[in-house]
Backbone as a chain_set.jsonl record, in Angstrom:
{"seq": "XXXXXXXXXXXXXXXXXXXXXXXXXXXXXXXXXXXXXXXXXXXXXXXXXXXXXXXXXXXXXXXXXXXXXXXXXXXXXXXXXXXXXXXXXXXXXXXXXXXXXXXXXXXXXXXXXXXXXXXXXXXXXXXXXXXXXXXXXXXXXXXXXXXXXXXXXXXXXXXXXXXXXXXXXXXXXXXXXXXXXXXXXXXXXXXXXXXXXXXXXXXXXXXXXXXXXX", "coords": {"N": [[4.982, 104.367, -23.251], [6.25, 101.101, -23.234], [8.97, 99.944, -25.216], [10.161, 97.008, -26.025], [13.206, 95.555, -26.675], [14.031, 92.706, -28.582], [16.579, 91.008, -29.404], [18.884, 89.33, -31.514], [20.24, 85.952, -31.001], [18.203, 83.71, -29.122], [17.576, 82.476, -25.807], [16.899, 80.746, -22.726], [18.202, 82.23, -20.711], [19.567, 84.243, -22.022], [21.622, 85.481, -24.674], [22.574, 87.548, -26.605], [20.789, 89.418, -25.878], [18.075, 90.059, -23.584], [17.025, 87.108, -21.82], [14.487, 84.486, -22.105], [13.264, 84.285, -19.579], [13.765, 86.795, -18.404], [12.399, 88.416, -20.247], [9.798, 87.485, -19.967], [9.265, 88.381, -17.396], [9.372, 91.151, -17.87], [7.193, 91.627, -19.641], [5.086, 90.836, -18.048], [5.336, 92.636, -15.955], [4.719, 94.997, -17.303], [2.071, 94.46, -17.842], [0.965, 94.562, -15.307], [1.347, 97.176, -14.59], [-0.142, 100.295, -13.936], [0.29, 102.522, -15.477], [1.007, 101.73, -17.982], [-0.295, 101.177, -21.146], [-0.09, 99.694, -23.443], [2.198, 97.561, -25.289], [5.179, 97.446, -27.254], [6.993, 95.134, -29.085], [10.155, 95.115, -30.223], [11.633, 93.416, -32.584], [14.392, 91.548, -33.76], [15.598, 88.874, -34.78], [17.153, 85.644, -35.192], [15.981, 83.53, -34.026], [16.111, 80.804, -31.679], [16.666, 78.828, -28.725], [14.508, 76.208, -27.368], [13.868, 75.807, -24.685], [12.144, 77.4, -22.182], [10.841, 79.042, -23.955], [8.071, 78.669, -24.508], [6.807, 79.593, -22.17], [7.309, 82.357, -22.205], [6.069, 83.095, -24.639], [3.419, 82.442, -23.997], [2.999, 84.326, -22.008], [2.996, 86.677, -23.498], [0.725, 86.194, -25.058], [-1.259, 86.064, -23.092], [-1.337, 88.497, -21.795], [-3.195, 91.316, -20.642], [-3.194, 93.603, -22.043], [-2.726, 95.371, -25.181], [-0.325, 94.065, -27.499], [2.107, 94.799, -29.825], [4.105, 93.784, -32.488], [7.087, 94.768, -34.05], [9.254, 94.294, -36.764], [12.281, 93.737, -38.673], [13.389, 91.364, -39.258], [12.571, 88.149, -38.483], [12.689, 85.04, -37.198], [12.018, 81.53, -36.737], [12.067, 80.658, -33.385], [11.54, 83.288, -32.772], [9.25, 83.852, -34.282], [7.443, 82.187, -33.051], [7.064, 83.62, -30.705], [6.27, 86.2, -31.703], [3.914, 85.599, -33.048], [2.01, 85.491, -31.096], [1.281, 88.019, -30.469], [-0.871, 90.954, -30.804], [-0.686, 92.264, -33.246], [1.482, 92.03, -36.095], [3.96, 93.862, -37.491], [5.849, 94.411, -40.307], [9.028, 95.652, -41.227], [9.233, 97.936, -43.901], [10.965, 97.019, -46.354], [13.14, 95.6, -48.85], [14.655, 93.438, -47.927], [13.491, 92.416, -45.666], [12.355, 89.687, -43.728], [10.395, 86.88, -42.591], [9.689, 83.899, -40.798], [10.781, 80.502, -41.063], [9.596, 78.44, -39.58], [9.731, 75.849, -37.682], [11.574, 72.975, -36.444], [14.899, 72.254, -35.661], [17.94, 70.38, -35.289], [21.383, 70.263, -34.749], [23.927, 67.918, -35.033], [27.193, 66.967, -34.318], [29.688, 64.741, -35.285], [32.76, 63.823, -34.192], [34.484, 61.753, -34.505], [35.952, 60.891, -36.803], [37.72, 63.041, -37.171], [39.204, 62.919, -34.816], [40.432, 60.431, -35.179], [42.002, 60.938, -37.419], [43.78, 62.691, -36.285], [45.182, 61.064, -34.685], [44.159, 60.437, -32.224], [42.565, 58.477, -29.827], [39.726, 58.302, -28.359], [38.111, 57.002, -25.426], [35.146, 55.905, -23.962], [33.861, 55.362, -20.793], [31.323, 53.777, -18.939], [29.353, 53.454, -15.999], [28.046, 50.392, -14.6], [24.805, 49.644, -15.696], [24.321, 52.163, -16.7], [23.963, 52.469, -19.415], [22.5, 54.047, -21.148], [23.352, 56.609, -20.842], [24.354, 59.818, -21.888], [24.277, 59.555, -24.893], [24.615, 61.233, -27.051], [27.413, 62.15, -27.756], [29.294, 62.907, -29.602], [31.27, 61.214, -30.413], [30.802, 58.379, -30.352], [28.949, 56.266, -32.627], [25.543, 56.988, -33.565], [22.808, 55.206, -32.288], [20.0, 53.381, -33.684], [17.806, 53.586, -32.002], [18.415, 55.871, -30.515], [18.392, 57.807, -32.525], [15.691, 57.652, -33.231], [14.523, 58.569, -30.862], [15.428, 61.213, -30.835], [14.178, 62.236, -33.132], [11.506, 61.968, -32.342], [11.373, 63.791, -30.244], [11.95, 66.193, -31.595], [9.8, 66.27, -33.397], [7.678, 66.497, -31.612], [8.203, 69.035, -30.526], [7.905, 70.544, -32.841], [5.178, 70.183, -33.379], [4.048, 71.502, -31.195], [4.997, 74.099, -31.723], [3.763, 74.71, -34.217], [1.12, 74.602, -33.344], [1.042, 76.779, -31.59], [1.458, 78.952, -33.317], [-0.832, 78.752, -34.917], [-2.774, 79.204, -32.979], [-2.137, 81.838, -32.131], [-2.386, 83.273, -34.526], [-4.954, 82.878, -35.311], [-7.719, 82.769, -37.491], [-6.515, 84.405, -39.328], [-4.596, 83.169, -40.878], [-4.156, 81.992, -44.128], [-3.27, 79.811, -45.526], [-1.292, 76.744, -45.39], [1.324, 77.026, -46.024], [3.35, 78.184, -44.562], [4.247, 76.25, -42.805], [6.437, 74.827, -43.694], [8.996, 75.592, -42.962], [10.229, 77.545, -44.377], [11.566, 80.835, -45.166], [9.923, 83.996, -45.563], [9.179, 86.827, -47.668], [7.958, 90.228, -47.231], [5.568, 90.621, -48.748], [4.642, 87.98, -49.321], [4.369, 86.958, -46.714], [2.388, 88.601, -45.555], [0.307, 88.065, -47.292], [-0.32, 85.37, -46.735], [-1.151, 85.597, -44.171], [0.648, 85.559, -42.104], [1.792, 87.824, -41.169], [0.714, 91.23, -40.551], [0.916, 93.813, -41.746], [3.04, 96.251, -43.428], [5.428, 98.663, -42.24], [6.718, 101.393, -40.244], [8.653, 101.607, -37.14], [7.525, 103.636, -35.713], [4.913, 103.53, -36.65], [4.142, 101.12, -35.519], [4.127, 101.794, -32.809], [2.075, 103.701, -32.861], [-0.083, 102.096, -33.667], [-0.244, 100.375, -31.473], [-1.074, 102.169, -29.539], [-3.578, 102.857, -30.591], [-4.911, 100.413, -30.441], [-5.048, 100.181, -27.728], [-6.935, 101.976, -26.92], [-10.128, 102.445, -25.422], [-13.152, 100.862, -26.569]], "CA": [[4.77, 103.006, -23.748], [7.517, 100.384, -23.332], [9.408, 99.272, -26.443], [11.073, 95.983, -25.523], [14.01, 94.972, -27.758], [14.333, 91.27, -28.563], [17.624, 91.088, -30.418], [19.869, 88.261, -31.593], [19.861, 84.58, -30.642], [17.402, 83.673, -27.903], [17.511, 81.282, -24.978], [16.238, 80.985, -21.436], [18.896, 83.217, -19.895], [20.035, 85.343, -22.846], [22.93, 85.544, -25.314], [22.828, 88.912, -27.065], [19.734, 90.278, -25.339], [17.465, 89.394, -22.442], [16.545, 85.751, -22.026], [13.048, 84.306, -22.016], [12.787, 84.561, -18.225], [13.766, 88.257, -18.257], [11.35, 88.976, -21.094], [8.52, 87.154, -19.338], [9.104, 89.33, -16.29], [9.105, 92.488, -18.406], [5.838, 91.718, -20.192], [4.159, 90.73, -16.922], [5.394, 93.906, -15.232], [3.957, 95.962, -18.102], [0.66, 94.13, -17.692], [0.536, 94.985, -13.97], [1.526, 98.62, -14.411], [-1.289, 101.133, -14.252], [0.668, 103.577, -16.424], [1.266, 101.131, -19.294], [-1.532, 100.843, -21.847], [0.232, 98.743, -24.508], [3.628, 97.282, -25.399], [5.73, 97.128, -28.564], [8.178, 94.276, -29.104], [11.023, 95.43, -31.359], [12.299, 92.135, -32.742], [15.326, 91.276, -34.852], [16.169, 87.653, -34.22], [17.131, 84.415, -35.983], [15.37, 82.475, -33.23], [16.945, 80.317, -30.584], [16.349, 77.58, -28.063], [13.127, 75.889, -27.015], [13.707, 75.867, -23.241], [11.653, 78.678, -21.694], [10.161, 79.776, -25.023], [6.612, 78.602, -24.391], [6.357, 80.429, -21.06], [7.293, 83.751, -22.636], [5.022, 83.247, -25.654], [2.139, 82.439, -23.295], [2.882, 85.608, -21.31], [2.593, 87.646, -24.52], [-0.654, 85.887, -25.432], [-2.199, 86.211, -21.986], [-1.376, 89.844, -21.235], [-4.501, 91.952, -20.829], [-2.995, 94.836, -22.81], [-2.27, 95.1, -26.548], [1.097, 93.896, -27.819], [2.373, 94.911, -31.256], [5.479, 93.43, -32.868], [7.693, 95.388, -35.236], [10.46, 93.527, -37.035], [12.86, 93.624, -40.005], [13.812, 89.972, -39.447], [12.036, 87.355, -37.372], [12.727, 83.639, -37.614], [11.942, 80.4, -35.818], [11.519, 80.963, -32.062], [11.029, 84.652, -32.812], [7.886, 83.813, -34.799], [6.655, 81.586, -31.97], [6.722, 84.74, -29.819], [5.567, 87.265, -32.422], [2.578, 85.155, -33.441], [1.1, 85.638, -29.968], [0.952, 89.435, -30.325], [-2.099, 91.392, -31.468], [-0.344, 92.587, -34.63], [2.877, 91.945, -36.518], [4.26, 94.854, -38.527], [7.159, 94.167, -40.911], [9.67, 96.837, -41.782], [8.992, 98.006, -45.34], [12.209, 96.998, -47.109], [13.222, 94.39, -49.676], [15.34, 92.32, -47.265], [12.736, 91.946, -44.508], [11.882, 88.305, -43.829], [9.822, 86.241, -41.414], [9.396, 82.493, -41.072], [11.6, 79.423, -40.505], [8.754, 77.845, -38.539], [10.048, 74.43, -37.622], [12.536, 72.623, -35.404], [16.097, 71.622, -36.225], [19.01, 70.098, -34.335], [22.653, 69.945, -35.398], [24.769, 66.996, -34.28], [28.524, 66.847, -34.912], [30.455, 63.564, -34.901], [34.169, 64.16, -34.352], [35.291, 60.528, -34.468], [36.89, 60.888, -37.923], [38.757, 64.05, -36.93], [40.084, 62.382, -33.78], [41.223, 59.353, -35.771], [43.0, 61.562, -38.285], [44.778, 63.338, -35.42], [45.868, 60.044, -33.901], [43.574, 60.403, -30.882], [41.591, 57.399, -29.683], [38.975, 58.496, -27.119], [37.379, 55.859, -24.9], [34.102, 56.302, -23.018], [33.524, 54.346, -19.801], [30.076, 54.002, -18.218], [29.112, 52.54, -14.886], [27.062, 49.355, -14.872], [23.44, 50.131, -15.647], [24.224, 53.525, -17.249], [24.212, 52.318, -20.847], [21.8, 55.081, -21.918], [23.847, 57.929, -20.455], [25.106, 60.646, -22.847], [24.479, 58.934, -26.209], [25.012, 62.278, -28.007], [28.712, 62.591, -27.248], [30.169, 63.348, -30.684], [32.333, 60.228, -30.641], [30.194, 57.094, -30.695], [27.872, 56.348, -33.63], [24.2, 57.048, -33.005], [22.013, 53.995, -32.489], [18.682, 53.621, -34.268], [16.915, 53.996, -30.919], [18.722, 57.264, -30.187], [17.88, 58.621, -33.643], [14.229, 57.674, -33.112], [14.198, 59.436, -29.727], [15.664, 62.595, -31.262], [13.104, 62.599, -34.063], [10.268, 62.102, -31.585], [11.461, 65.053, -29.509], [11.841, 67.287, -32.563], [8.433, 66.289, -33.909], [6.831, 67.027, -30.554], [8.427, 70.474, -30.46], [7.307, 71.133, -34.048], [3.725, 70.183, -33.197], [3.755, 72.591, -30.263], [5.292, 75.337, -32.442], [2.681, 74.94, -35.179], [-0.095, 74.88, -32.586], [1.129, 78.129, -31.054], [1.242, 79.894, -34.42], [-2.253, 78.674, -35.288], [-3.52, 79.864, -31.912], [-1.898, 83.267, -32.138], [-2.815, 83.886, -35.791], [-6.255, 82.29, -35.631], [-8.585, 83.587, -38.324], [-5.747, 85.229, -40.261], [-3.79, 82.325, -41.755], [-4.929, 81.602, -45.308], [-2.713, 78.582, -46.095], [-0.324, 76.055, -44.528], [2.643, 77.145, -46.637], [4.291, 78.602, -43.527], [4.692, 75.12, -41.988], [7.57, 74.136, -44.321], [10.277, 76.065, -42.459], [10.757, 78.548, -45.309], [11.485, 82.257, -44.852], [9.052, 84.694, -46.507], [9.296, 88.284, -47.73], [6.799, 90.927, -46.671], [4.356, 90.381, -49.542], [4.178, 86.61, -49.116], [3.976, 86.784, -45.318], [1.107, 89.27, -45.343], [-0.687, 87.363, -48.108], [-0.742, 84.126, -46.08], [-1.63, 85.901, -42.831], [1.701, 85.389, -41.11], [2.0, 89.177, -40.649], [-0.473, 92.04, -40.807], [1.158, 94.972, -42.602], [4.384, 96.812, -43.368], [5.444, 100.005, -41.674], [7.846, 101.804, -39.409], [8.51, 101.424, -35.697], [6.575, 104.666, -35.275], [3.578, 103.013, -36.931], [3.866, 100.091, -34.521], [3.768, 102.506, -31.582], [0.76, 104.3, -33.09], [-1.069, 101.02, -33.674], [-0.404, 99.915, -30.1], [-1.905, 103.173, -28.861], [-4.939, 102.729, -31.102], [-5.504, 99.184, -29.886], [-5.233, 100.359, -26.285], [-8.061, 102.865, -26.66], [-11.379, 101.71, -25.157], [-14.132, 100.936, -27.633]], "C": [[6.114, 102.288, -23.858], [7.744, 99.796, -24.722], [10.484, 98.288, -26.012], [11.87, 95.397, -26.684], [14.242, 93.483, -27.538], [15.294, 91.033, -29.723], [18.544, 89.873, -30.352], [19.325, 86.903, -31.184], [19.222, 84.546, -29.264], [17.594, 82.368, -27.139], [16.926, 81.664, -23.628], [16.874, 82.136, -20.654], [19.564, 84.33, -20.693], [21.449, 85.185, -23.369], [23.264, 86.999, -25.618], [21.851, 89.911, -26.456], [19.221, 89.608, -24.073], [17.04, 87.986, -22.812], [15.042, 85.671, -21.843], [12.512, 84.654, -20.619], [12.731, 86.068, -17.968], [12.597, 88.872, -19.018], [9.959, 88.674, -20.536], [8.239, 88.112, -18.188], [8.757, 90.728, -16.772], [7.674, 92.62, -18.912], [4.797, 91.619, -19.071], [4.159, 92.001, -16.087], [4.619, 94.987, -15.969], [2.461, 95.721, -17.944], [0.121, 94.613, -16.345], [0.557, 96.496, -13.791], [0.286, 99.404, -14.815], [-0.991, 102.194, -15.283], [0.93, 103.052, -17.834], [-0.05, 100.704, -19.928], [-1.315, 99.81, -22.946], [1.74, 98.587, -24.563], [3.995, 96.996, -26.843], [6.955, 96.237, -28.37], [8.954, 94.59, -30.381], [11.946, 94.242, -31.573], [13.209, 92.095, -33.96], [16.119, 90.049, -34.432], [16.108, 86.479, -35.185], [16.451, 83.268, -35.25], [16.296, 82.013, -32.128], [16.424, 79.021, -30.012], [14.881, 77.436, -27.704], [12.88, 76.084, -25.522], [13.302, 77.272, -22.791], [10.84, 79.468, -22.702], [8.653, 79.81, -24.82], [6.099, 79.529, -23.295], [6.298, 81.897, -21.464], [6.208, 84.002, -23.668], [3.64, 83.282, -25.005], [1.924, 83.758, -22.553], [2.458, 86.705, -22.277], [1.124, 87.443, -24.878], [-1.644, 86.279, -24.346], [-2.222, 87.6, -21.36], [-2.703, 90.512, -21.569], [-4.424, 93.215, -21.675], [-2.46, 94.508, -24.203], [-0.745, 94.989, -26.652], [1.239, 93.927, -29.335], [3.84, 94.6, -31.495], [5.878, 94.232, -34.097], [9.013, 94.685, -35.491], [10.951, 93.668, -38.477], [13.282, 92.19, -40.315], [13.365, 89.175, -38.232], [11.928, 85.908, -37.819], [12.522, 82.705, -36.431], [11.318, 80.789, -34.474], [10.979, 82.381, -31.984], [9.592, 84.702, -33.295], [6.951, 83.165, -33.778], [6.162, 82.702, -31.043], [5.831, 85.748, -30.538], [4.13, 86.878, -32.76], [1.555, 85.324, -32.328], [0.681, 87.091, -29.735], [-0.334, 89.767, -31.066], [-1.866, 91.731, -32.933], [1.147, 92.388, -34.853], [3.068, 92.909, -37.68], [5.686, 94.622, -39.012], [7.738, 95.458, -41.452], [9.565, 96.804, -43.307], [10.316, 98.159, -46.085], [12.329, 95.649, -47.808], [13.825, 93.194, -48.944], [14.614, 91.818, -46.025], [12.218, 90.532, -44.744], [11.308, 87.838, -42.498], [9.521, 84.782, -41.762], [10.326, 81.535, -40.357], [10.871, 78.743, -39.349], [8.938, 76.339, -38.573], [11.102, 74.201, -36.553], [13.698, 71.87, -36.036], [17.119, 71.401, -35.113], [20.252, 69.717, -35.121], [23.473, 69.041, -34.484], [26.09, 66.819, -35.017], [29.214, 65.597, -34.377], [31.922, 63.82, -35.224], [35.076, 62.938, -34.422], [36.331, 60.507, -35.585], [38.026, 61.874, -37.718], [39.74, 63.566, -35.866], [41.003, 61.304, -34.359], [42.335, 59.918, -36.643], [44.12, 62.192, -37.479], [45.534, 62.345, -34.56], [45.37, 59.945, -32.477], [42.513, 59.306, -30.841], [40.848, 57.581, -28.36], [38.225, 57.228, -26.718], [36.383, 56.35, -23.859], [33.798, 55.128, -22.104], [32.218, 54.741, -19.107], [29.949, 53.006, -17.076], [28.064, 51.51, -15.287], [25.656, 49.928, -14.722], [23.251, 51.525, -16.206], [24.424, 53.53, -18.761], [23.515, 53.378, -21.698], [22.288, 56.489, -21.605], [24.69, 58.554, -21.575], [25.342, 59.958, -24.194], [24.901, 59.951, -27.276], [26.343, 62.881, -27.57], [29.679, 63.025, -28.339], [31.289, 62.378, -31.017], [31.745, 58.896, -31.107], [29.134, 57.281, -31.782], [26.514, 56.342, -32.94], [23.456, 55.748, -33.3], [20.673, 54.37, -33.119], [17.7, 54.113, -33.211], [17.144, 55.465, -30.552], [18.197, 58.201, -31.268], [16.364, 58.743, -33.557], [13.788, 58.591, -31.973], [14.362, 60.912, -30.108], [14.535, 63.07, -32.172], [11.784, 62.819, -33.32], [10.24, 63.425, -30.813], [11.285, 66.244, -30.444], [10.423, 67.401, -33.106], [7.448, 66.827, -32.88], [6.959, 68.534, -30.43], [7.814, 71.176, -31.663], [5.788, 71.223, -33.906], [3.3, 71.309, -32.268], [3.929, 73.949, -30.94], [4.15, 75.671, -33.403], [1.377, 75.294, -34.461], [-0.112, 76.294, -32.036], [0.873, 79.172, -32.136], [-0.223, 79.915, -34.836], [-3.124, 79.364, -34.242], [-3.381, 81.381, -32.002], [-2.409, 83.974, -33.381], [-4.168, 83.343, -36.251], [-7.125, 83.264, -36.415], [-7.857, 84.432, -39.346], [-4.909, 84.407, -41.238], [-4.638, 81.807, -42.911], [-4.405, 80.342, -45.984], [-1.777, 77.954, -45.078], [1.094, 76.143, -45.086], [3.716, 77.473, -45.609], [4.867, 77.437, -42.73], [5.966, 74.458, -42.51], [8.926, 74.515, -43.741], [10.914, 77.127, -43.335], [10.665, 79.954, -44.72], [10.676, 82.955, -45.942], [9.311, 86.199, -46.484], [7.988, 88.912, -47.256], [5.508, 90.597, -47.417], [3.783, 89.001, -49.285], [3.664, 86.411, -47.698], [2.612, 87.4, -45.036], [-0.004, 88.546, -46.095], [-1.21, 86.112, -47.421], [-1.206, 84.344, -44.645], [-0.612, 85.712, -41.733], [2.083, 86.727, -40.477], [0.822, 90.032, -41.11], [-0.25, 93.188, -41.787], [2.629, 95.332, -42.564], [4.297, 98.211, -42.773], [6.656, 100.226, -40.796], [7.602, 101.456, -37.945], [7.513, 102.44, -35.139], [5.135, 104.219, -35.523], [3.192, 101.96, -35.897], [3.443, 100.73, -33.195], [2.37, 103.105, -31.707], [-0.336, 103.239, -33.048], [-1.306, 100.486, -32.257], [-1.284, 100.881, -29.313], [-3.361, 103.073, -29.311], [-5.64, 101.52, -30.507], [-5.799, 99.307, -28.396], [-6.426, 101.233, -25.956], [-9.323, 102.044, -26.407], [-12.347, 101.892, -26.306], [-15.238, 101.935, -27.305]], "O": [[7.03, 102.799, -24.502], [6.836, 99.226, -25.326], [11.596, 98.691, -25.671], [11.285, 94.803, -27.589], [14.605, 93.055, -26.442], [14.878, 90.879, -30.872], [18.936, 89.44, -29.269], [18.116, 86.719, -31.038], [19.642, 85.26, -28.353], [17.754, 81.3, -27.732], [16.505, 82.804, -23.431], [16.174, 82.92, -20.013], [20.082, 85.276, -20.1], [22.362, 84.811, -22.632], [24.123, 87.602, -24.975], [22.076, 91.12, -26.518], [19.857, 88.694, -23.549], [16.733, 87.701, -23.97], [14.396, 86.653, -21.474], [11.44, 85.246, -20.492], [11.769, 86.565, -17.383], [11.894, 89.739, -18.5], [9.054, 89.505, -20.621], [7.117, 88.593, -18.026], [7.943, 91.415, -16.156], [7.012, 93.622, -18.64], [3.745, 92.253, -19.145], [3.119, 92.407, -15.569], [3.939, 95.802, -15.346], [1.674, 96.667, -17.915], [-1.035, 95.024, -16.246], [-0.143, 97.031, -12.931], [-0.266, 99.203, -15.897], [-1.911, 102.723, -15.907], [1.059, 103.835, -18.774], [-0.827, 99.963, -19.325], [-2.257, 99.122, -23.341], [2.478, 99.37, -23.966], [3.222, 96.378, -27.576], [7.845, 96.556, -27.582], [8.465, 94.356, -31.486], [12.924, 94.068, -30.845], [12.843, 92.548, -35.045], [17.175, 90.161, -33.81], [15.13, 86.326, -35.917], [16.35, 82.161, -35.779], [17.172, 82.76, -31.694], [15.818, 78.213, -30.716], [14.115, 78.4, -27.73], [11.785, 76.488, -25.131], [14.048, 78.228, -23.002], [10.212, 80.464, -22.344], [8.03, 80.864, -24.946], [5.07, 80.182, -23.468], [5.354, 82.603, -21.112], [5.499, 85.006, -23.591], [2.783, 84.065, -25.415], [0.799, 84.251, -22.476], [1.654, 87.568, -21.924], [0.367, 88.408, -24.988], [-2.736, 86.767, -24.637], [-3.043, 87.861, -20.481], [-3.265, 90.3, -22.644], [-5.445, 93.826, -21.99], [-1.81, 93.479, -24.388], [0.004, 95.71, -25.993], [0.573, 93.174, -30.044], [4.713, 95.098, -30.784], [5.114, 94.358, -35.053], [9.807, 94.493, -34.57], [10.142, 93.715, -39.403], [13.507, 91.835, -41.472], [13.733, 89.484, -37.099], [11.155, 85.59, -38.722], [12.813, 83.046, -35.285], [10.16, 81.206, -34.431], [10.059, 82.651, -31.212], [8.793, 85.492, -32.792], [5.791, 83.559, -33.662], [4.997, 82.726, -30.648], [4.764, 86.108, -30.04], [3.237, 87.724, -32.76], [0.352, 85.303, -32.59], [-0.179, 87.361, -28.896], [-0.829, 88.966, -31.859], [-2.742, 91.513, -33.77], [1.961, 92.55, -33.945], [2.421, 92.785, -38.719], [6.625, 94.634, -38.216], [7.031, 96.261, -42.06], [9.785, 95.763, -43.926], [10.739, 99.27, -46.406], [11.693, 94.674, -47.406], [13.54, 92.05, -49.299], [15.082, 90.874, -45.388], [11.709, 90.217, -45.82], [11.679, 88.328, -41.431], [9.142, 84.474, -42.892], [10.631, 81.725, -39.18], [11.445, 78.504, -38.287], [8.355, 75.65, -39.409], [11.479, 75.129, -35.837], [13.501, 70.962, -36.844], [17.157, 72.139, -34.128], [20.173, 68.929, -36.063], [23.689, 69.355, -33.313], [26.097, 66.549, -36.218], [29.317, 65.41, -33.165], [32.286, 64.011, -36.385], [36.299, 63.069, -34.401], [37.481, 60.141, -35.341], [39.173, 61.578, -38.054], [40.948, 63.768, -35.985], [42.198, 61.269, -34.067], [43.468, 59.437, -36.611], [45.269, 62.229, -37.919], [46.421, 62.724, -33.796], [46.073, 59.429, -31.608], [41.663, 59.225, -31.728], [41.295, 57.067, -27.334], [37.762, 56.475, -27.575], [36.74, 57.127, -22.973], [33.51, 54.028, -22.574], [32.032, 55.899, -18.734], [30.384, 51.859, -17.182], [27.285, 51.738, -16.213], [25.356, 50.611, -13.743], [22.132, 52.038, -16.195], [24.983, 54.473, -19.32], [23.895, 53.589, -22.85], [21.691, 57.463, -22.062], [25.595, 57.928, -22.127], [26.492, 59.793, -24.6], [25.481, 59.572, -28.294], [26.382, 64.004, -27.067], [30.784, 63.47, -28.031], [32.166, 62.695, -31.82], [32.15, 58.357, -32.137], [28.495, 58.33, -31.853], [26.355, 55.763, -31.866], [23.475, 55.254, -34.427], [20.265, 55.531, -33.089], [16.856, 54.963, -33.494], [16.194, 56.209, -30.308], [17.631, 59.254, -30.972], [15.814, 59.82, -33.786], [12.796, 59.308, -32.101], [13.537, 61.751, -29.747], [14.004, 64.167, -32.001], [11.036, 63.745, -33.632], [9.207, 64.091, -30.743], [10.562, 67.189, -30.129], [9.902, 68.506, -33.258], [6.496, 67.526, -33.228], [5.964, 69.237, -30.252], [7.267, 72.271, -31.535], [5.186, 72.231, -34.275], [2.308, 71.992, -32.524], [3.108, 74.847, -30.756], [3.635, 76.789, -33.397], [0.628, 76.164, -34.903], [-1.159, 76.941, -32.014], [0.163, 80.152, -31.911], [-0.788, 80.982, -35.08], [-4.1, 80.031, -34.584], [-4.37, 82.113, -31.956], [-2.82, 85.133, -33.316], [-4.479, 83.354, -37.442], [-7.252, 84.433, -36.051], [-8.494, 85.11, -40.152], [-4.552, 84.896, -42.31], [-5.714, 81.248, -42.696], [-5.028, 79.848, -46.924], [-1.496, 78.542, -44.034], [1.973, 75.399, -44.651], [4.871, 77.078, -45.771], [5.875, 77.607, -42.043], [6.526, 73.601, -41.826], [9.914, 73.829, -44.001], [12.031, 77.565, -43.059], [9.804, 80.235, -43.886], [10.729, 82.561, -47.107], [9.619, 86.776, -45.441], [7.035, 88.209, -46.922], [4.479, 90.327, -46.799], [2.582, 88.856, -49.057], [2.635, 85.766, -47.496], [1.779, 86.798, -44.359], [-1.123, 88.427, -45.597], [-2.401, 85.812, -47.504], [-1.608, 83.396, -43.971], [-0.963, 85.705, -40.554], [2.633, 86.76, -39.376], [0.03, 89.611, -41.953], [-1.139, 93.502, -42.579], [3.386, 94.784, -41.761], [3.247, 98.854, -42.795], [7.503, 99.348, -40.635], [6.502, 101.064, -37.558], [6.757, 102.142, -34.214], [4.246, 104.49, -34.716], [2.045, 101.915, -35.452], [2.512, 100.26, -32.541], [1.572, 103.027, -30.773], [-1.395, 103.459, -32.461], [-2.441, 100.181, -31.889], [-2.131, 100.465, -28.522], [-4.274, 103.191, -28.493], [-6.806, 101.588, -30.119], [-6.68, 98.63, -27.866], [-6.888, 101.232, -24.815], [-9.565, 101.055, -27.099], [-12.37, 102.943, -26.948], [-16.157, 102.123, -28.103]]}, "num_chains": 1, "name": "protein.A"}
């Protein structure tokens, strides 16, 4: 039975571990393999980028074989993925957490630092390119740009929430998870965000049980 590690910050091509495209290929290969009956995702991640995330989460959801997640820490994009599995098992320890279901973007404006250093940057745009690169860290953000950013973030949040509701359908008992908060094992299991606590060995055993024909 394959145990696929999903470790560290996530993106399409990978930072600390495989990227979404690699992981999609791995889960699809496991689905095609006649010798694989189930898969365990061993996750320890703070989340990551949106690009490529949906495709991998859909691959987990659509595989014809059971997928069980085991994790001591799973946040943000990690939960998007984990929620599509058949079961989520949290490591039984006081520091285990899962959550941070939401979308955030950090923007840094360096204009004040440049001014303090005596640097005066100037941005030139060709005629008709007035909307090019508004997030440059130098110019102030216009109201229109701020509105566009919010619309994009809200759209991503709606998709994220929809994926969690789809993957955890019939198990979620409240909407408390939508706030972006992290939850300990007791709270997560109580609201249906996870199924139980246990070891990696338990996750492997559960995957085998789920793979058995009725």
